[in-house]
Short mmCIF file of C-alpha atoms and ligand atoms in Angstrom, two decimals:
data_model
loop_
_atom_site.label_atom_id
_atom_site.label_comp_id
_atom_site.label_asym_id
_atom_site.label_seq_id
_atom_site.Cartn_x
_atom_site.Cartn_y
_atom_site.Cartn_z
CA MET A 1 9.93 -24.84 18.64
CA SER A 2 11.92 -26.48 21.22
CA VAL A 3 10.81 -30.07 22.89
CA PRO A 4 11.18 -30.99 26.43
CA LEU A 5 12.51 -33.79 27.37
CA PHE A 6 8.85 -35.26 28.87
CA ASP A 7 5.98 -33.65 28.92
CA ASN A 8 3.65 -35.87 31.73
CA ALA A 9 1.54 -32.65 31.89
CA THR A 10 -0.66 -32.43 28.58
CA PRO A 11 -1.87 -35.77 28.50
CA LEU A 12 -3.26 -34.35 32.05
CA GLN A 13 -5.79 -32.03 31.07
CA PRO A 14 -8.90 -34.01 30.04
CA LEU A 15 -8.46 -35.26 33.05
CA ARG A 16 -8.24 -32.46 35.66
CA GLU A 17 -12.04 -32.23 36.68
CA ARG A 18 -11.79 -36.23 37.36
CA ILE A 19 -8.92 -35.70 39.76
CA ALA A 20 -10.14 -32.07 41.16
CA ALA A 21 -13.82 -33.72 42.68
CA ARG A 22 -11.18 -37.77 43.49
CA VAL A 23 -9.32 -35.16 45.51
CA ALA A 24 -12.45 -33.72 47.05
CA GLU A 25 -13.69 -37.45 47.75
CA VAL A 26 -10.58 -37.69 49.58
CA ILE A 27 -11.07 -34.12 51.85
CA ASP A 28 -14.63 -34.59 51.93
CA GLY A 29 -13.81 -37.82 53.97
CA GLY A 30 -11.15 -36.87 56.28
CA GLN A 31 -9.09 -40.34 56.13
CA PHE A 32 -5.56 -38.99 54.51
CA ILE A 33 -3.68 -42.46 55.57
CA LEU A 34 -4.12 -45.96 54.21
CA GLY A 35 -7.83 -45.44 53.94
CA PRO A 36 -10.79 -46.48 50.70
CA GLN A 37 -8.22 -45.32 48.02
CA VAL A 38 -5.03 -47.03 48.90
CA GLN A 39 -7.47 -49.89 49.07
CA ALA A 40 -8.92 -49.31 46.08
CA PHE A 41 -6.25 -48.62 43.73
CA GLU A 42 -3.84 -51.74 45.45
CA GLU A 43 -6.32 -53.68 44.09
CA GLU A 44 -7.11 -52.06 40.42
CA PHE A 45 -3.57 -52.27 39.99
CA ALA A 46 -2.82 -55.93 41.17
CA ALA A 47 -5.96 -56.24 38.52
CA TYR A 48 -3.73 -54.20 36.22
CA LEU A 49 -0.49 -56.58 36.53
CA GLY A 50 -1.73 -59.44 37.54
CA VAL A 51 -0.89 -60.60 40.60
CA ARG A 52 -2.45 -61.89 43.63
CA HIS A 53 -1.14 -58.27 45.72
CA VAL A 54 -0.41 -54.63 45.10
CA ILE A 55 1.42 -53.01 49.07
CA GLY A 56 0.84 -48.79 48.37
CA VAL A 57 3.86 -47.50 49.83
CA ALA A 58 5.75 -44.29 49.81
CA ASN A 59 7.81 -44.13 47.73
CA GLY A 60 9.41 -45.89 44.73
CA THR A 61 13.88 -46.51 46.92
CA ASP A 62 11.50 -47.15 50.26
CA ALA A 63 9.30 -50.60 47.51
CA ILE A 64 12.33 -51.40 47.01
CA THR A 65 13.94 -51.55 50.71
CA ILE A 66 10.78 -53.07 51.73
CA ALA A 67 10.66 -55.36 49.93
CA LEU A 68 14.07 -56.72 50.02
CA ARG A 69 13.23 -57.47 53.47
CA ALA A 70 10.30 -59.41 53.39
CA LEU A 71 12.29 -61.60 50.93
CA GLY A 72 14.23 -62.09 53.55
CA LEU A 73 17.21 -60.68 53.22
CA ASN A 74 20.05 -60.30 56.12
CA ARG A 75 22.56 -58.44 57.25
CA GLY A 76 25.40 -58.59 55.14
CA ASP A 77 24.00 -60.43 52.60
CA GLU A 78 24.51 -60.40 48.48
CA VAL A 79 22.48 -58.59 46.49
CA VAL A 80 23.79 -57.85 42.12
CA VAL A 81 22.24 -55.36 40.95
CA PRO A 82 22.54 -53.44 38.15
CA SER A 83 24.95 -50.47 37.90
CA LEU A 84 23.51 -48.60 35.07
CA THR A 85 20.54 -47.58 36.65
CA PHE A 86 19.05 -45.00 39.48
CA TYR A 87 20.76 -45.01 42.09
CA ALA A 88 18.16 -46.01 43.84
CA SER A 89 18.45 -49.23 43.39
CA ALA A 90 21.24 -49.80 45.31
CA GLU A 91 21.08 -47.04 47.71
CA ALA A 92 18.02 -48.61 48.88
CA VAL A 93 20.22 -52.58 49.34
CA VAL A 94 22.32 -50.40 51.82
CA SER A 95 19.08 -49.35 53.48
CA ALA A 96 17.67 -53.44 54.05
CA GLY A 97 20.82 -53.67 55.77
CA ALA A 98 22.48 -56.21 52.89
CA THR A 99 25.98 -55.29 50.01
CA PRO A 100 25.12 -54.29 46.73
CA VAL A 101 27.38 -56.68 44.02
CA PHE A 102 28.05 -55.01 40.71
CA CYS A 103 27.24 -56.72 37.54
CA ASP A 104 27.80 -55.65 34.57
CA VAL A 105 24.77 -55.17 31.17
CA ASP A 106 23.91 -56.07 27.73
CA ALA A 107 24.95 -53.28 25.18
CA ASP A 108 21.44 -53.67 22.93
CA THR A 109 18.75 -53.74 25.27
CA ARG A 110 20.88 -51.88 28.93
CA ASN A 111 19.21 -55.11 31.08
CA VAL A 112 21.51 -57.31 33.15
CA THR A 113 21.21 -60.80 31.76
CA PHE A 114 21.37 -64.54 32.78
CA ASP A 115 24.91 -63.94 32.33
CA THR A 116 26.17 -61.05 33.05
CA VAL A 117 24.76 -62.10 36.68
CA ARG A 118 25.58 -65.19 37.43
CA ALA A 119 29.77 -63.70 37.06
CA ALA A 120 28.52 -61.56 40.10
CA MET A 121 27.38 -64.36 42.13
CA THR A 122 29.32 -65.71 44.92
CA PRO A 123 27.55 -68.17 48.19
CA ARG A 124 26.34 -64.99 49.84
CA THR A 125 24.46 -64.25 47.19
CA ARG A 126 20.73 -64.16 48.25
CA ALA A 127 18.53 -61.66 45.97
CA ILE A 128 18.83 -60.02 42.73
CA ILE A 129 17.24 -57.02 41.59
CA ALA A 130 16.76 -56.95 37.76
CA VAL A 131 15.91 -53.08 36.57
CA ASP A 132 13.13 -52.82 34.13
CA LEU A 133 15.27 -50.15 32.37
CA PHE A 134 13.99 -47.44 29.87
CA GLY A 135 10.91 -49.10 30.34
CA PHE A 136 12.13 -52.50 28.13
CA PRO A 137 11.51 -55.34 30.81
CA ALA A 138 14.42 -57.19 32.26
CA PRO A 139 14.96 -60.86 31.41
CA THR A 140 13.08 -62.07 34.43
CA PRO A 141 11.58 -65.30 34.16
CA GLU A 142 15.71 -66.27 33.03
CA LEU A 143 16.82 -64.89 35.95
CA ARG A 144 14.49 -66.43 38.64
CA GLU A 145 16.68 -70.11 37.43
CA LEU A 146 19.89 -68.85 38.96
CA GLY A 147 18.25 -70.22 42.37
CA VAL A 148 17.88 -67.25 44.58
CA PRO A 149 14.35 -63.95 44.98
CA VAL A 150 14.45 -61.89 42.02
CA LEU A 151 13.17 -58.38 42.84
CA GLU A 152 11.94 -57.00 39.23
CA ASP A 153 12.22 -52.74 39.77
CA ALA A 154 9.44 -52.16 37.70
CA ALA A 155 9.92 -47.72 38.27
CA GLN A 156 10.20 -47.36 35.07
CA ALA A 157 8.49 -49.82 33.52
CA ALA A 158 4.47 -49.55 34.28
CA GLY A 159 3.08 -50.44 31.17
CA ALA A 160 5.73 -53.22 30.07
CA SER A 161 4.71 -56.47 29.20
CA LEU A 162 7.26 -60.04 28.08
CA ASP A 163 5.14 -62.53 26.78
CA GLY A 164 2.34 -61.51 27.46
CA ARG A 165 2.85 -60.89 30.90
CA ARG A 166 3.37 -57.37 32.91
CA ALA A 167 6.19 -56.19 34.35
CA GLY A 168 5.81 -55.65 37.32
CA ALA A 169 4.60 -59.84 37.57
CA LEU A 170 7.73 -61.23 36.14
CA GLY A 171 9.36 -61.43 39.61
CA ASP A 172 9.57 -63.30 43.24
CA ALA A 173 8.29 -59.17 44.40
CA ALA A 174 8.02 -56.22 41.83
CA THR A 175 8.74 -52.60 42.83
CA PHE A 176 7.45 -49.39 41.47
CA SER A 177 7.85 -45.36 41.06
CA PHE A 178 4.85 -42.89 40.64
CA TYR A 179 7.63 -40.46 41.36
CA PRO A 180 5.36 -38.05 38.98
CA SER A 181 7.99 -37.81 35.73
CA LYS A 182 7.03 -41.44 35.64
CA ASN A 183 5.14 -43.58 33.19
CA LEU A 184 1.76 -43.77 35.67
CA GLY A 185 3.14 -40.87 38.07
CA ALA A 186 1.36 -39.28 40.96
CA PHE A 187 0.67 -35.88 41.89
CA GLY A 188 4.13 -36.31 44.73
CA ASP A 189 5.95 -39.02 45.82
CA GLY A 190 3.70 -42.82 45.68
CA GLY A 191 5.48 -46.45 45.47
CA ALA A 192 4.58 -50.08 46.07
CA ILE A 193 5.61 -53.92 46.68
CA ALA A 194 3.47 -56.38 43.78
CA THR A 195 3.53 -60.01 44.43
CA ASP A 196 2.17 -63.10 43.80
CA ASP A 197 3.64 -64.21 47.38
CA ASP A 198 1.40 -64.44 50.30
CA HIS A 199 4.52 -64.74 52.80
CA VAL A 200 6.23 -61.92 51.24
CA ALA A 201 3.06 -59.42 50.58
CA ASP A 202 2.28 -59.90 54.23
CA LEU A 203 5.72 -58.55 55.85
CA ALA A 204 5.25 -56.57 53.46
CA ARG A 205 2.55 -54.91 54.86
CA ALA A 206 3.62 -54.52 58.19
CA LEU A 207 7.04 -53.51 57.74
CA ARG A 208 5.17 -49.92 55.86
CA PHE A 209 4.07 -49.24 59.39
CA HIS A 210 6.59 -50.12 61.89
CA GLY A 211 6.71 -53.81 62.01
CA SER A 212 2.95 -53.39 63.07
CA ARG A 213 0.12 -55.75 61.92
CA ASP A 214 -3.06 -54.09 64.89
CA LYS A 215 -1.29 -50.97 65.06
CA ARG A 216 -0.46 -52.34 68.69
CA THR A 217 2.34 -54.70 68.74
CA PHE A 218 5.06 -53.95 66.96
CA GLU A 219 7.47 -57.35 66.06
CA TYR A 220 9.68 -55.58 63.61
CA VAL A 221 11.49 -52.27 63.16
CA GLY A 222 9.71 -51.02 60.32
CA TYR A 223 9.60 -47.51 58.76
CA ASN A 224 6.62 -45.24 58.60
CA SER A 225 5.92 -45.11 54.41
CA ARG A 226 2.39 -45.46 52.95
CA LEU A 227 1.27 -44.50 49.79
CA ASP A 228 -1.21 -41.63 50.70
CA GLU A 229 -4.45 -41.80 49.84
CA ILE A 230 -4.85 -38.58 47.69
CA GLN A 231 -1.70 -40.08 45.48
CA ALA A 232 -3.62 -43.41 45.78
CA ALA A 233 -7.19 -41.18 44.77
CA ILE A 234 -4.85 -39.36 41.87
CA LEU A 235 -3.59 -42.99 40.51
CA ARG A 236 -6.82 -44.26 40.21
CA VAL A 237 -7.67 -41.83 37.51
CA LEU A 238 -4.41 -42.81 36.30
CA LEU A 239 -4.52 -46.41 36.30
CA PRO A 240 -6.85 -46.32 33.23
CA GLU A 241 -5.23 -44.07 31.15
CA LEU A 242 -1.68 -45.87 30.85
CA ASP A 243 -2.20 -48.63 28.44
CA ARG A 244 -3.64 -45.47 26.02
CA TRP A 245 -0.69 -43.15 27.01
CA THR A 246 1.69 -46.65 26.49
CA GLU A 247 0.53 -47.77 22.47
CA SER A 248 1.50 -43.17 22.69
CA ARG A 249 5.21 -43.70 23.52
CA ARG A 250 5.32 -47.60 21.05
CA ALA A 251 4.03 -45.25 18.47
CA LEU A 252 6.83 -42.55 19.18
CA ALA A 253 9.69 -45.48 19.17
CA ARG A 254 7.81 -46.96 15.22
CA ALA A 255 8.01 -42.50 14.36
CA TYR A 256 11.72 -42.39 15.26
CA GLU A 257 12.50 -45.30 13.52
CA ASP A 258 10.43 -44.23 10.38
CA ALA A 259 12.08 -40.80 10.85
CA GLY A 260 15.53 -42.72 9.60
CA LEU A 261 16.74 -42.09 13.81
CA GLY A 262 18.70 -44.96 13.61
CA GLU A 263 21.14 -43.39 10.15
CA HIS A 264 22.81 -41.74 13.23
CA VAL A 265 22.93 -43.49 16.46
CA ARG A 266 22.49 -46.15 18.42
CA LEU A 267 18.78 -47.17 18.39
CA PRO A 268 17.65 -49.66 21.22
CA VAL A 269 17.07 -53.06 20.56
CA VAL A 270 13.48 -54.11 22.65
CA PRO A 271 14.39 -57.80 22.62
CA PRO A 272 11.90 -61.07 21.58
CA GLY A 273 8.58 -61.49 23.24
CA ALA A 274 8.96 -57.94 24.60
CA GLU A 275 7.09 -54.50 24.36
CA PRO A 276 8.39 -51.70 25.96
CA ALA A 277 6.69 -48.57 28.25
CA TRP A 278 9.33 -47.26 27.12
CA HIS A 279 9.60 -44.35 30.05
CA LEU A 280 12.91 -43.16 28.23
CA TYR A 281 13.82 -42.62 24.77
CA VAL A 282 17.71 -43.42 25.03
CA VAL A 283 20.18 -43.65 22.22
CA GLY A 284 24.14 -44.26 22.33
CA HIS A 285 26.65 -41.61 20.55
CA ASP A 286 30.75 -42.01 20.70
CA ASP A 287 30.50 -38.40 20.33
CA ALA A 288 27.56 -38.20 23.17
CA ASP A 289 28.47 -34.43 24.26
CA ALA A 290 28.64 -33.27 20.87
CA LEU A 291 25.68 -34.11 19.87
CA ILE A 292 23.63 -32.91 24.05
CA GLU A 293 25.17 -29.89 23.05
CA GLY A 294 23.94 -29.35 19.56
CA LEU A 295 21.22 -30.46 20.08
CA ASN A 296 20.15 -28.51 23.30
CA ALA A 297 20.96 -25.24 21.62
CA ALA A 298 18.68 -26.33 18.54
CA GLY A 299 15.74 -26.19 21.47
CA ILE A 300 15.49 -30.11 22.19
CA GLN A 301 16.25 -31.11 25.34
CA THR A 302 18.56 -34.43 25.74
CA ARG A 303 20.14 -34.92 28.68
CA ALA A 304 23.15 -38.88 29.07
CA TYR A 305 21.87 -41.05 31.28
CA TYR A 306 23.54 -42.92 33.28
CA ARG A 307 26.61 -40.99 32.90
CA SER A 308 28.14 -41.93 35.95
CA PRO A 309 27.25 -45.20 36.64
CA LEU A 310 26.83 -46.58 40.33
CA HIS A 311 29.55 -48.44 40.40
CA ARG A 312 31.30 -44.94 40.74
CA GLN A 313 29.35 -43.02 42.81
CA PRO A 314 30.89 -41.80 46.24
CA ALA A 315 28.57 -43.51 48.22
CA MET A 316 28.91 -46.52 47.03
CA ALA A 317 32.57 -46.51 47.03
CA PRO A 318 32.63 -49.46 49.63
CA PHE A 319 30.83 -52.04 47.34
CA ALA A 320 33.21 -51.55 44.44
CA PRO A 321 36.34 -53.42 44.92
CA ALA A 322 39.69 -52.94 42.96
CA GLY A 323 39.84 -55.09 39.40
CA LEU A 324 35.36 -54.18 39.28
CA GLU A 325 35.47 -55.01 35.60
CA LEU A 326 31.77 -53.67 33.70
CA PRO A 327 33.31 -52.78 30.65
CA ILE A 328 29.11 -51.95 28.87
CA THR A 329 28.90 -50.60 31.53
CA ASN A 330 31.19 -47.96 31.32
CA GLU A 331 31.09 -48.29 27.30
CA LEU A 332 27.25 -46.83 27.62
CA ALA A 333 27.54 -44.35 30.79
CA ARG A 334 29.73 -42.89 28.60
CA THR A 335 27.56 -43.37 24.93
CA LEU A 336 24.09 -42.89 26.19
CA ILE A 337 22.22 -40.14 25.88
CA ALA A 338 17.80 -39.75 26.28
CA LEU A 339 15.62 -37.62 23.60
CA PRO A 340 12.18 -36.52 24.15
CA MET A 341 9.65 -39.30 25.01
CA SER A 342 6.01 -38.10 26.03
CA ALA A 343 2.60 -39.75 25.21
CA ALA A 344 2.11 -36.40 24.60
CA PHE A 345 4.33 -36.32 21.25
CA GLY A 346 4.03 -36.82 17.88
CA PRO A 347 5.23 -38.33 14.23
CA GLU A 348 5.85 -34.68 13.56
CA HIS A 349 8.24 -34.14 16.93
CA ALA A 350 10.47 -37.57 15.82
CA ARG A 351 11.02 -35.20 12.46
CA GLN A 352 11.89 -32.88 14.44
CA VAL A 353 14.62 -34.14 16.82
CA THR A 354 16.45 -36.62 13.90
CA ASP A 355 16.53 -33.82 11.44
CA ALA A 356 18.35 -31.51 14.59
CA VAL A 357 20.18 -35.16 15.29
CA ALA A 358 21.34 -35.21 11.70
CA ALA A 359 22.18 -31.70 11.03
CA THR A 360 24.47 -31.15 14.98
CA LEU A 361 26.40 -34.25 13.79
CA ARG A 362 26.81 -33.19 9.43
C1 PLP B 401 14.64 -47.63 38.69
C2 PLP B 401 14.80 -47.15 39.59
N1 PLP B 401 14.02 -47.09 41.08
C3 PLP B 401 13.88 -46.49 41.95
C4 PLP B 401 13.92 -45.03 41.14
C5 PLP B 401 13.49 -44.67 42.74
O1 PLP B 401 12.69 -44.45 42.69
P1 PLP B 401 11.31 -43.15 43.46
O2 PLP B 401 12.47 -41.85 43.36
O3 PLP B 401 10.25 -43.37 43.91
O4 PLP B 401 12.35 -42.97 45.45
C6 PLP B 401 13.70 -44.58 40.30
C7 PLP B 401 12.94 -43.89 40.16
O5 PLP B 401 13.78 -43.00 40.83
C8 PLP B 401 14.13 -45.78 39.35
O6 PLP B 401 14.15 -44.78 38.43
#
């Protein structure tokens, strides 16, 4: 039996009819942009997260750009961001007119820490992006003690929590992606900004609509970046399933441990108080390439994450000064491998993958 890296289709099967009915409602209502579905989803997701405001936008990348501008960033301001993340976390900083400054991460949690962020701060630092990498909440509450706004990039962490508070409710603002492979994935692109700050929410709402609050007066140069009604209608069906799906992912993570995977590879370390969303199940091995090749040959899909960290990406060269040292990031980039993870997989998958890992490394 081959095992794909993700399976987001199987958990959707029982929801097909409800999704189709909601989409039909949108078609019959004839309102496709910023209508009742987006408003209802924003309220329901805000209640789920435990924040005052959610603002739906077109994707998770725009969510970061818009949130940074709503947090008051100006041209040339520095934003500390990890290099070990998806490209969008830093790309959005540049789109917002600011300057990304790359910091290192912790070898066990793969997330930024108070110390790695502090080491990258300068007098020009105006914000921090705390990425909840692979669905593990970053230590955002601690980072807020560093004295500048913290934007939590929770694109990979819908369903996670830290000390009983949801990922997405931990920073001055947070952003989500509803890209289809995410834990809460739409049927196309989508994203959201979450915040308790009324002023940030108001500005983000204006920025997503061309910088206008009333569609007549344009106060800022903004964006055309809205979550659309059909995606919001679908997300309203999926949101009540998120906690159940997250529990299944947590059970699979436990099953990997129970199957003895830790005897062969370095397992992720869950920080105290954290309940990860397990967006990806990422392990470490010194000969990652051989492991990937062996597992793929055995029909088990795996992938290196993130083999080229952002400070080594061509477009980020202007922001990667000579002498920038990110030793843990470089080491993790060389050794991390994502193994299959899905709410649709059970202990039999964990056993099969673990057996294949053992056989490959024998
Ligand atoms: C950590 C992180 N930030 C930002 C994004 C950007 O989201 P989107 O693809 O919806 O623009 C993604 C995923 O794609 C991501 O994984």
